[in-house]
PDB file of C-alpha atoms in Angstrom:
ATOM      1  CA  ALA K   1     -13.584   7.731  -8.911  1.00 68.00           C
ATOM      2  CA  GLN K   2     -10.305   5.995  -9.754  1.00 72.00           C
ATOM      3  CA  SER K   3     -10.035   2.283  -9.484  1.00 86.00           C
ATOM      4  CA  VAL K   4      -7.432  -0.355 -10.039  1.00 92.00           C
ATOM      5  CA  THR K   5      -8.143  -3.894 -11.209  1.00 95.00           C
ATOM      6  CA  GLN K   6      -5.972  -6.902 -10.966  1.00 96.00           C
ATOM      7  CA  PRO K   7      -7.893  -9.641 -12.785  1.00 96.00           C
ATOM      8  CA  ASP K   8      -5.818 -12.505 -11.441  1.00 95.00           C
ATOM      9  CA  ILE K   9      -6.178 -13.427  -7.821  1.00 94.00           C
ATOM     10  CA  HIS K  10      -3.734 -16.308  -7.934  1.00 96.00           C
ATOM     11  CA  ILE K  11      -1.013 -17.117 -10.619  1.00 97.00           C
ATOM     12  CA  THR K  12       1.197 -20.123 -10.482  1.00 97.00           C
ATOM     13  CA  VAL K  13       4.397 -20.176 -12.461  1.00 97.00           C
ATOM     14  CA  SER K  14       7.244 -22.635 -12.693  1.00 97.00           C
ATOM     15  CA  GLU K  15      10.585 -21.471 -11.445  1.00 96.00           C
ATOM     16  CA  GLY K  16      12.499 -20.105 -14.409  1.00 97.00           C
ATOM     17  CA  ALA K  17       9.466 -19.329 -16.454  1.00 97.00           C
ATOM     18  CA  SER K  18       8.389 -15.834 -17.568  1.00 97.00           C
ATOM     19  CA  LEU K  19       5.741 -13.828 -15.570  1.00 97.00           C
ATOM     20  CA  GLU K  20       3.210 -11.292 -16.392  1.00 97.00           C
ATOM     21  CA  LEU K  21       0.810  -9.875 -13.826  1.00 98.00           C
ATOM     22  CA  ARG K  22      -1.964  -7.738 -15.101  1.00 98.00           C
ATOM     23  CA  CYS K  23      -3.228  -4.423 -14.042  1.00 97.00           C
ATOM     24  CA  ASN K  24      -5.783  -2.073 -15.340  1.00 96.00           C
ATOM     25  CA  TYR K  25      -6.687   1.354 -13.985  1.00 92.00           C
ATOM     26  CA  SER K  26      -9.706   3.757 -14.474  1.00 87.00           C
ATOM     27  CA  TYR K  27      -8.840   7.275 -14.212  1.00 75.00           C
ATOM     28  CA  GLY K  28      -9.518  10.438 -16.339  1.00 67.00           C
ATOM     29  CA  ALA K  29      -5.972  11.387 -16.821  1.00 71.00           C
ATOM     30  CA  THR K  30      -2.634   9.441 -16.836  1.00 69.00           C
ATOM     31  CA  PRO K  31      -1.996   8.615 -13.237  1.00 81.00           C
ATOM     32  CA  TYR K  32       1.149   7.747 -11.406  1.00 88.00           C
ATOM     33  CA  LEU K  33       1.434   4.020 -11.402  1.00 92.00           C
ATOM     34  CA  PHE K  34       3.211   1.771  -8.902  1.00 94.00           C
ATOM     35  CA  TRP K  35       3.815  -1.972  -8.228  1.00 96.00           C
ATOM     36  CA  TYR K  36       4.497  -3.131  -4.740  1.00 96.00           C
ATOM     37  CA  VAL K  37       5.329  -6.511  -3.444  1.00 96.00           C
ATOM     38  CA  GLN K  38       4.375  -7.945  -0.147  1.00 94.00           C
ATOM     39  CA  SER K  39       6.101 -10.867   1.203  1.00 91.00           C
ATOM     40  CA  PRO K  40       4.293 -12.902   4.027  1.00 85.00           C
ATOM     41  CA  GLY K  41       4.108 -10.926   7.273  1.00 80.00           C
ATOM     42  CA  GLN K  42       6.002  -8.030   5.746  1.00 84.00           C
ATOM     43  CA  GLY K  43       5.066  -4.567   4.642  1.00 87.00           C
ATOM     44  CA  LEU K  44       4.949  -3.378   1.131  1.00 92.00           C
ATOM     45  CA  GLN K  45       8.028  -2.763  -0.948  1.00 93.00           C
ATOM     46  CA  LEU K  46       8.091  -0.509  -4.029  1.00 92.00           C
ATOM     47  CA  LEU K  47       9.093  -2.463  -7.109  1.00 95.00           C
ATOM     48  CA  LEU K  48       8.837   0.207  -9.667  1.00 94.00           C
ATOM     49  CA  LYS K  49       6.848   3.272 -10.723  1.00 92.00           C
ATOM     50  CA  TYR K  50       5.782   5.196 -13.796  1.00 91.00           C
ATOM     51  CA  PHE K  51       5.208   8.903 -13.946  1.00 86.00           C
ATOM     52  CA  SER K  52       5.966   9.949 -17.526  1.00 84.00           C
ATOM     53  CA  GLY K  53       8.265   9.372 -20.410  1.00 88.00           C
ATOM     54  CA  ASP K  54       9.478   5.912 -21.451  1.00 90.00           C
ATOM     55  CA  THR K  55       6.475   3.626 -21.093  1.00 92.00           C
ATOM     56  CA  LEU K  56       8.768   0.690 -20.215  1.00 96.00           C
ATOM     57  CA  VAL K  57      10.094   1.057 -16.743  1.00 96.00           C
ATOM     58  CA  GLN K  58      12.692  -0.992 -14.897  1.00 96.00           C
ATOM     59  CA  GLY K  59      12.374  -1.920 -11.293  1.00 96.00           C
ATOM     60  CA  ILE K  60      14.220  -3.730  -8.522  1.00 95.00           C
ATOM     61  CA  LYS K  61      14.737  -7.520  -8.525  1.00 94.00           C
ATOM     62  CA  GLY K  62      14.614  -7.764 -12.306  1.00 96.00           C
ATOM     63  CA  PHE K  63      11.057  -6.626 -12.661  1.00 97.00           C
ATOM     64  CA  GLU K  64       9.735  -4.382 -15.349  1.00 97.00           C
ATOM     65  CA  ALA K  65       6.429  -2.852 -16.262  1.00 98.00           C
ATOM     66  CA  GLU K  66       4.846  -1.446 -19.484  1.00 96.00           C
ATOM     67  CA  PHE K  67       2.431   1.460 -19.466  1.00 94.00           C
ATOM     68  CA  LYS K  68      -0.119   1.300 -22.208  1.00 94.00           C
ATOM     69  CA  ARG K  69      -2.345   4.183 -22.435  1.00 90.00           C
ATOM     70  CA  SER K  70      -4.750   2.874 -24.990  1.00 91.00           C
ATOM     71  CA  GLN K  71      -5.451  -0.127 -22.851  1.00 93.00           C
ATOM     72  CA  SER K  72      -5.193   1.671 -19.574  1.00 92.00           C
ATOM     73  CA  SER K  73      -2.947  -1.069 -18.342  1.00 95.00           C
ATOM     74  CA  PHE K  74       0.412  -1.229 -16.431  1.00 96.00           C
ATOM     75  CA  ASN K  75       1.382  -4.979 -16.556  1.00 98.00           C
ATOM     76  CA  LEU K  76       4.298  -6.305 -14.542  1.00 98.00           C
ATOM     77  CA  ARG K  77       6.744  -8.681 -16.109  1.00 98.00           C
ATOM     78  CA  LYS K  78       9.763 -10.666 -15.288  1.00 98.00           C
ATOM     79  CA  PRO K  79      11.581 -12.895 -17.822  1.00 97.00           C
ATOM     80  CA  SER K  80      12.660 -15.607 -15.307  1.00 97.00           C
ATOM     81  CA  VAL K  81      11.059 -15.984 -11.975  1.00 97.00           C
ATOM     82  CA  HIS K  82      12.919 -17.284  -8.775  1.00 96.00           C
ATOM     83  CA  TRP K  83      11.322 -19.104  -5.843  1.00 95.00           C
ATOM     84  CA  SER K  84      11.967 -16.051  -3.791  1.00 94.00           C
ATOM     85  CA  ASP K  85       9.505 -14.053  -5.923  1.00 96.00           C
ATOM     86  CA  ALA K  86       6.626 -15.811  -4.401  1.00 96.00           C
ATOM     87  CA  ALA K  87       4.619 -13.082  -2.718  1.00 97.00           C
ATOM     88  CA  GLU K  88       1.593 -10.789  -3.135  1.00 96.00           C
ATOM     89  CA  TYR K  89       1.916  -8.131  -5.716  1.00 97.00           C
ATOM     90  CA  PHE K  90      -0.154  -4.987  -5.682  1.00 96.00           C
ATOM     91  CA  CYS K  91      -0.734  -2.537  -8.503  1.00 96.00           C
ATOM     92  CA  ALA K  92      -1.449   1.124  -7.252  1.00 93.00           C
ATOM     93  CA  VAL K  93      -2.532   4.448  -8.691  1.00 88.00           C
ATOM     94  CA  TRP K  94      -1.754   7.908  -7.360  1.00 83.00           C
ATOM     95  CA  MET K  95      -3.754  10.784  -8.262  1.00 70.00           C
ATOM     96  CA  TYR K  96      -2.646  14.451  -7.838  1.00 63.00           C
ATOM     97  CA  SER K  97      -5.526  16.516  -6.399  1.00 57.00           C
ATOM     98  CA  GLY K  98      -3.609  19.762  -6.113  1.00 54.00           C
ATOM     99  CA  GLY K  99      -3.780  19.688  -2.217  1.00 50.00           C
ATOM    100  CA  GLY K 100      -0.683  17.935  -1.589  1.00 49.00           C
ATOM    101  CA  ALA K 101       0.033  14.265  -1.033  1.00 48.00           C
ATOM    102  CA  ASP K 102      -2.821  11.800  -1.492  1.00 62.00           C
ATOM    103  CA  GLY K 103      -3.244   8.249  -0.678  1.00 72.00           C
ATOM    104  CA  LEU K 104      -2.665   5.457  -3.139  1.00 83.00           C
ATOM    105  CA  THR K 105      -5.485   3.449  -4.491  1.00 87.00           C
ATOM    106  CA  PHE K 106      -4.515  -0.273  -4.662  1.00 91.00           C
ATOM    107  CA  GLY K 107      -5.728  -3.164  -6.565  1.00 93.00           C
ATOM    108  CA  LYS K 108      -6.807  -6.277  -4.643  1.00 93.00           C
ATOM    109  CA  GLY K 109      -3.554  -8.051  -5.233  1.00 95.00           C
ATOM    110  CA  THR K 110      -2.191 -11.060  -7.127  1.00 97.00           C
ATOM    111  CA  HIS K 111      -0.834 -13.957  -5.177  1.00 96.00           C
ATOM    112  CA  LEU K 112       2.188 -15.412  -6.989  1.00 97.00           C
ATOM    113  CA  ILE K 113       2.940 -19.122  -6.468  1.00 97.00           C
ATOM    114  CA  ILE K 114       6.242 -20.475  -7.718  1.00 96.00           C
ATOM    115  CA  GLN K 115       6.352 -24.283  -8.551  1.00 94.00           C
ATOM    116  CA  PRO K 116       9.709 -25.968  -8.323  1.00 90.00           C
TER     117      PRO K 116
ATOM    118  CA  ASP Q   1      17.735   4.928   7.622  1.00 63.00           C
ATOM    119  CA  ALA Q   2      15.506   2.810   9.907  1.00 79.00           C
ATOM    120  CA  GLY Q   3      12.519   3.013   7.679  1.00 92.00           C
ATOM    121  CA  VAL Q   4       9.122   3.457   8.887  1.00 95.00           C
ATOM    122  CA  ILE Q   5       8.674   1.994  12.410  1.00 96.00           C
ATOM    123  CA  GLN Q   6       5.374   0.600  13.670  1.00 97.00           C
ATOM    124  CA  SER Q   7       4.467  -0.702  17.102  1.00 97.00           C
ATOM    125  CA  PRO Q   8       3.245  -3.041  18.385  1.00 97.00           C
ATOM    126  CA  ARG Q   9       3.704  -5.667  15.478  1.00 95.00           C
ATOM    127  CA  HIS Q  10       0.920  -7.738  16.881  1.00 96.00           C
ATOM    128  CA  GLU Q  11      -1.977  -6.788  19.048  1.00 97.00           C
ATOM    129  CA  VAL Q  12      -4.579  -9.061  20.561  1.00 97.00           C
ATOM    130  CA  THR Q  13      -7.387  -7.385  22.396  1.00 97.00           C
ATOM    131  CA  GLU Q  14     -10.920  -8.147  23.591  1.00 97.00           C
ATOM    132  CA  MET Q  15     -13.939  -6.406  22.145  1.00 97.00           C
ATOM    133  CA  GLY Q  16     -14.645  -3.050  23.797  1.00 97.00           C
ATOM    134  CA  GLN Q  17     -11.095  -2.350  24.675  1.00 97.00           C
ATOM    135  CA  GLU Q  18      -9.126   0.700  23.422  1.00 97.00           C
ATOM    136  CA  VAL Q  19      -6.334   0.036  20.993  1.00 98.00           C
ATOM    137  CA  THR Q  20      -3.530   2.328  20.129  1.00 98.00           C
ATOM    138  CA  LEU Q  21      -1.288   1.801  17.176  1.00 98.00           C
ATOM    139  CA  ARG Q  22       1.900   3.868  16.823  1.00 98.00           C
ATOM    140  CA  CYS Q  23       3.952   5.057  13.932  1.00 98.00           C
ATOM    141  CA  LYS Q  24       7.222   6.813  13.369  1.00 97.00           C
ATOM    142  CA  PRO Q  25       7.840   8.013   9.875  1.00 96.00           C
ATOM    143  CA  ILE Q  26      11.020   8.318   8.022  1.00 95.00           C
ATOM    144  CA  SER Q  27      12.957  11.443   9.182  1.00 94.00           C
ATOM    145  CA  GLY Q  28      12.467  14.268   6.822  1.00 91.00           C
ATOM    146  CA  HIS Q  29       9.136  12.915   5.339  1.00 91.00           C
ATOM    147  CA  ASN Q  30       6.353  15.248   5.834  1.00 88.00           C
ATOM    148  CA  SER Q  31       3.350  13.088   4.674  1.00 90.00           C
ATOM    149  CA  LEU Q  32       2.001  10.215   6.638  1.00 93.00           C
ATOM    150  CA  PHE Q  33      -0.579   7.733   5.664  1.00 93.00           C
ATOM    151  CA  TRP Q  34      -2.505   5.096   7.523  1.00 95.00           C
ATOM    152  CA  TYR Q  35      -3.802   2.052   5.570  1.00 94.00           C
ATOM    153  CA  ARG Q  36      -5.957  -1.022   6.701  1.00 95.00           C
ATOM    154  CA  GLN Q  37      -5.531  -4.393   4.881  1.00 93.00           C
ATOM    155  CA  THR Q  38      -8.185  -7.110   5.074  1.00 93.00           C
ATOM    156  CA  MET Q  39      -8.957 -10.074   2.984  1.00 88.00           C
ATOM    157  CA  MET Q  40     -12.390  -8.861   1.958  1.00 89.00           C
ATOM    158  CA  ARG Q  41     -11.499  -5.170   1.212  1.00 89.00           C
ATOM    159  CA  GLY Q  42      -7.803  -5.247   0.313  1.00 89.00           C
ATOM    160  CA  LEU Q  43      -5.660  -2.212   1.305  1.00 90.00           C
ATOM    161  CA  GLU Q  44      -7.744   0.919   2.130  1.00 90.00           C
ATOM    162  CA  LEU Q  45      -6.501   4.274   2.955  1.00 90.00           C
ATOM    163  CA  LEU Q  46      -7.945   5.481   6.262  1.00 93.00           C
ATOM    164  CA  ILE Q  47      -6.392   8.891   6.777  1.00 92.00           C
ATOM    165  CA  TYR Q  48      -3.350  10.918   5.788  1.00 89.00           C
ATOM    166  CA  PHE Q  49      -1.387  13.889   7.144  1.00 91.00           C
ATOM    167  CA  ASN Q  50       0.637  16.639   5.461  1.00 88.00           C
ATOM    168  CA  ASN Q  51       3.044  18.558   7.804  1.00 90.00           C
ATOM    169  CA  ASN Q  52       1.250  16.947  10.853  1.00 92.00           C
ATOM    170  CA  VAL Q  53      -2.173  18.263   9.645  1.00 91.00           C
ATOM    171  CA  PRO Q  54      -4.930  15.681   8.676  1.00 91.00           C
ATOM    172  CA  ILE Q  55      -5.871  16.322   5.231  1.00 85.00           C
ATOM    173  CA  ASP Q  56      -8.419  13.683   4.403  1.00 82.00           C
ATOM    174  CA  ASP Q  57      -9.963  11.284   6.959  1.00 85.00           C
ATOM    175  CA  SER Q  58     -12.823  10.187   4.694  1.00 83.00           C
ATOM    176  CA  GLY Q  59     -11.483   6.586   4.750  1.00 86.00           C
ATOM    177  CA  MET Q  60     -11.889   6.378   8.543  1.00 90.00           C
ATOM    178  CA  PRO Q  61     -14.572   3.781   8.945  1.00 85.00           C
ATOM    179  CA  GLU Q  62     -16.463   5.498  11.908  1.00 86.00           C
ATOM    180  CA  ASP Q  63     -16.104   7.553  14.794  1.00 91.00           C
ATOM    181  CA  ARG Q  64     -14.521   4.822  16.747  1.00 95.00           C
ATOM    182  CA  PHE Q  65     -11.378   5.513  14.874  1.00 96.00           C
ATOM    183  CA  SER Q  66      -9.236   8.590  15.447  1.00 96.00           C
ATOM    184  CA  ALA Q  67      -5.781   9.472  14.364  1.00 97.00           C
ATOM    185  CA  LYS Q  68      -3.258  11.967  15.527  1.00 96.00           C
ATOM    186  CA  MET Q  69      -0.032  13.416  14.582  1.00 96.00           C
ATOM    187  CA  PRO Q  70       1.364  15.602  17.389  1.00 95.00           C
ATOM    188  CA  ASN Q  71       4.752  16.152  15.766  1.00 94.00           C
ATOM    189  CA  ALA Q  72       6.708  15.218  12.614  1.00 93.00           C
ATOM    190  CA  SER Q  73       8.074  12.044  14.036  1.00 95.00           C
ATOM    191  CA  PHE Q  74       5.126  10.333  15.595  1.00 96.00           C
ATOM    192  CA  SER Q  75       1.498   9.371  14.829  1.00 98.00           C
ATOM    193  CA  THR Q  76      -1.154   7.241  16.460  1.00 98.00           C
ATOM    194  CA  LEU Q  77      -4.210   5.482  15.232  1.00 98.00           C
ATOM    195  CA  LYS Q  78      -6.764   4.828  17.963  1.00 97.00           C
ATOM    196  CA  ILE Q  79      -9.681   2.451  18.058  1.00 97.00           C
ATOM    197  CA  GLN Q  80     -12.246   2.907  20.863  1.00 96.00           C
ATOM    198  CA  PRO Q  81     -14.117   0.769  21.506  1.00 96.00           C
ATOM    199  CA  SER Q  82     -12.643  -2.092  19.403  1.00 96.00           C
ATOM    200  CA  GLU Q  83     -14.794  -4.541  17.586  1.00 96.00           C
ATOM    201  CA  PRO Q  84     -14.058  -7.957  16.033  1.00 96.00           C
ATOM    202  CA  ARG Q  85     -14.567  -6.494  12.635  1.00 95.00           C
ATOM    203  CA  ASP Q  86     -11.598  -4.190  13.144  1.00 96.00           C
ATOM    204  CA  SER Q  87      -9.353  -7.194  12.909  1.00 97.00           C
ATOM    205  CA  ALA Q  88      -6.869  -6.364  10.134  1.00 97.00           C
ATOM    206  CA  VAL Q  89      -3.268  -5.410   9.502  1.00 95.00           C
ATOM    207  CA  TYR Q  90      -2.741  -1.692   9.793  1.00 97.00           C
ATOM    208  CA  PHE Q  91       0.101  -0.018   7.783  1.00 96.00           C
ATOM    209  CA  CYS Q  92       1.649   3.276   8.180  1.00 96.00           C
ATOM    210  CA  ALA Q  93       3.475   4.899   5.249  1.00 94.00           C
ATOM    211  CA  SER Q  94       5.421   8.053   4.938  1.00 93.00           C
ATOM    212  CA  ALA Q  95       6.394  10.006   1.851  1.00 90.00           C
ATOM    213  CA  PRO Q  96       8.706  12.922   1.215  1.00 86.00           C
ATOM    214  CA  GLY Q  97       5.783  15.224   0.666  1.00 69.00           C
ATOM    215  CA  ASP Q  98       6.116  18.206  -1.485  1.00 63.00           C
ATOM    216  CA  SER Q  99       8.951  16.805  -3.597  1.00 58.00           C
ATOM    217  CA  HIS Q 100       7.792  13.341  -3.998  1.00 62.00           C
ATOM    218  CA  PRO Q 101       4.368  12.950  -2.469  1.00 61.00           C
ATOM    219  CA  TYR Q 102       3.644   9.645  -4.205  1.00 74.00           C
ATOM    220  CA  GLU Q 103       6.783   7.701  -3.195  1.00 81.00           C
ATOM    221  CA  GLN Q 104       5.221   6.213  -0.189  1.00 88.00           C
ATOM    222  CA  TYR Q 105       7.361   3.986   2.043  1.00 90.00           C
ATOM    223  CA  PHE Q 106       5.500   1.313   4.231  1.00 93.00           C
ATOM    224  CA  GLY Q 107       6.146   0.125   7.574  1.00 94.00           C
ATOM    225  CA  PRO Q 108       5.938  -3.587   8.558  1.00 93.00           C
ATOM    226  CA  GLY Q 109       2.396  -3.219   9.766  1.00 95.00           C
ATOM    227  CA  THR Q 110       0.546  -4.072  12.931  1.00 97.00           C
ATOM    228  CA  ARG Q 111      -1.648  -7.135  12.958  1.00 96.00           C
ATOM    229  CA  LEU Q 112      -4.651  -6.530  15.085  1.00 98.00           C
ATOM    230  CA  THR Q 113      -6.929  -9.291  16.379  1.00 97.00           C
ATOM    231  CA  VAL Q 114     -10.046  -8.348  18.257  1.00 97.00           C
ATOM    232  CA  THR Q 115     -11.823 -11.216  20.079  1.00 97.00           C
TER     233      THR Q 115
END
């Protein structure tokens, strides 16, 4: 069964510093990979996605992620964080089963705290 | 576009009562998903529909949970009878289906508290 691991439950970063959130997946083939962000009391917003092609993908709000097949990783990065980036971040995997749309498998999330 | 709409946003009920959560997907999307989010288990897929037909309900925790999608613009998730362990945030998401089944758009969620 596919699984997604986000090893960091909490991460604290100073405003203006760079950020990297880790994500590893377990799946027999190359999955479709996603990062979502959830602000307090809100739903999930899609930050970026990877399907194929260039392994470095750009998303909204200045985020990017790099797919590394050899490491089964899809880490999220941002060169300079803003206080408004404080939120919960979820990595997710979608597996095509041939039967149509399937649900996403989510990691447990990483809570990002921004220090002034 | 109004996005995915869920109601109510908050629900507080007593154990044993019936609870119905509602979802209106984005117009034109033909896939709909129900997820549950808890601190202990994170985000879990409960059930999803393609063209109003339930495809996989293996994530539904037990028979107390049921979901319906009577038409392309409306779905319900019902819990009867509710229990305190059902307290969670329930999210509905929709996707364009055949063209982009993986691009799921989430609603704001319903926070359910069962006392």
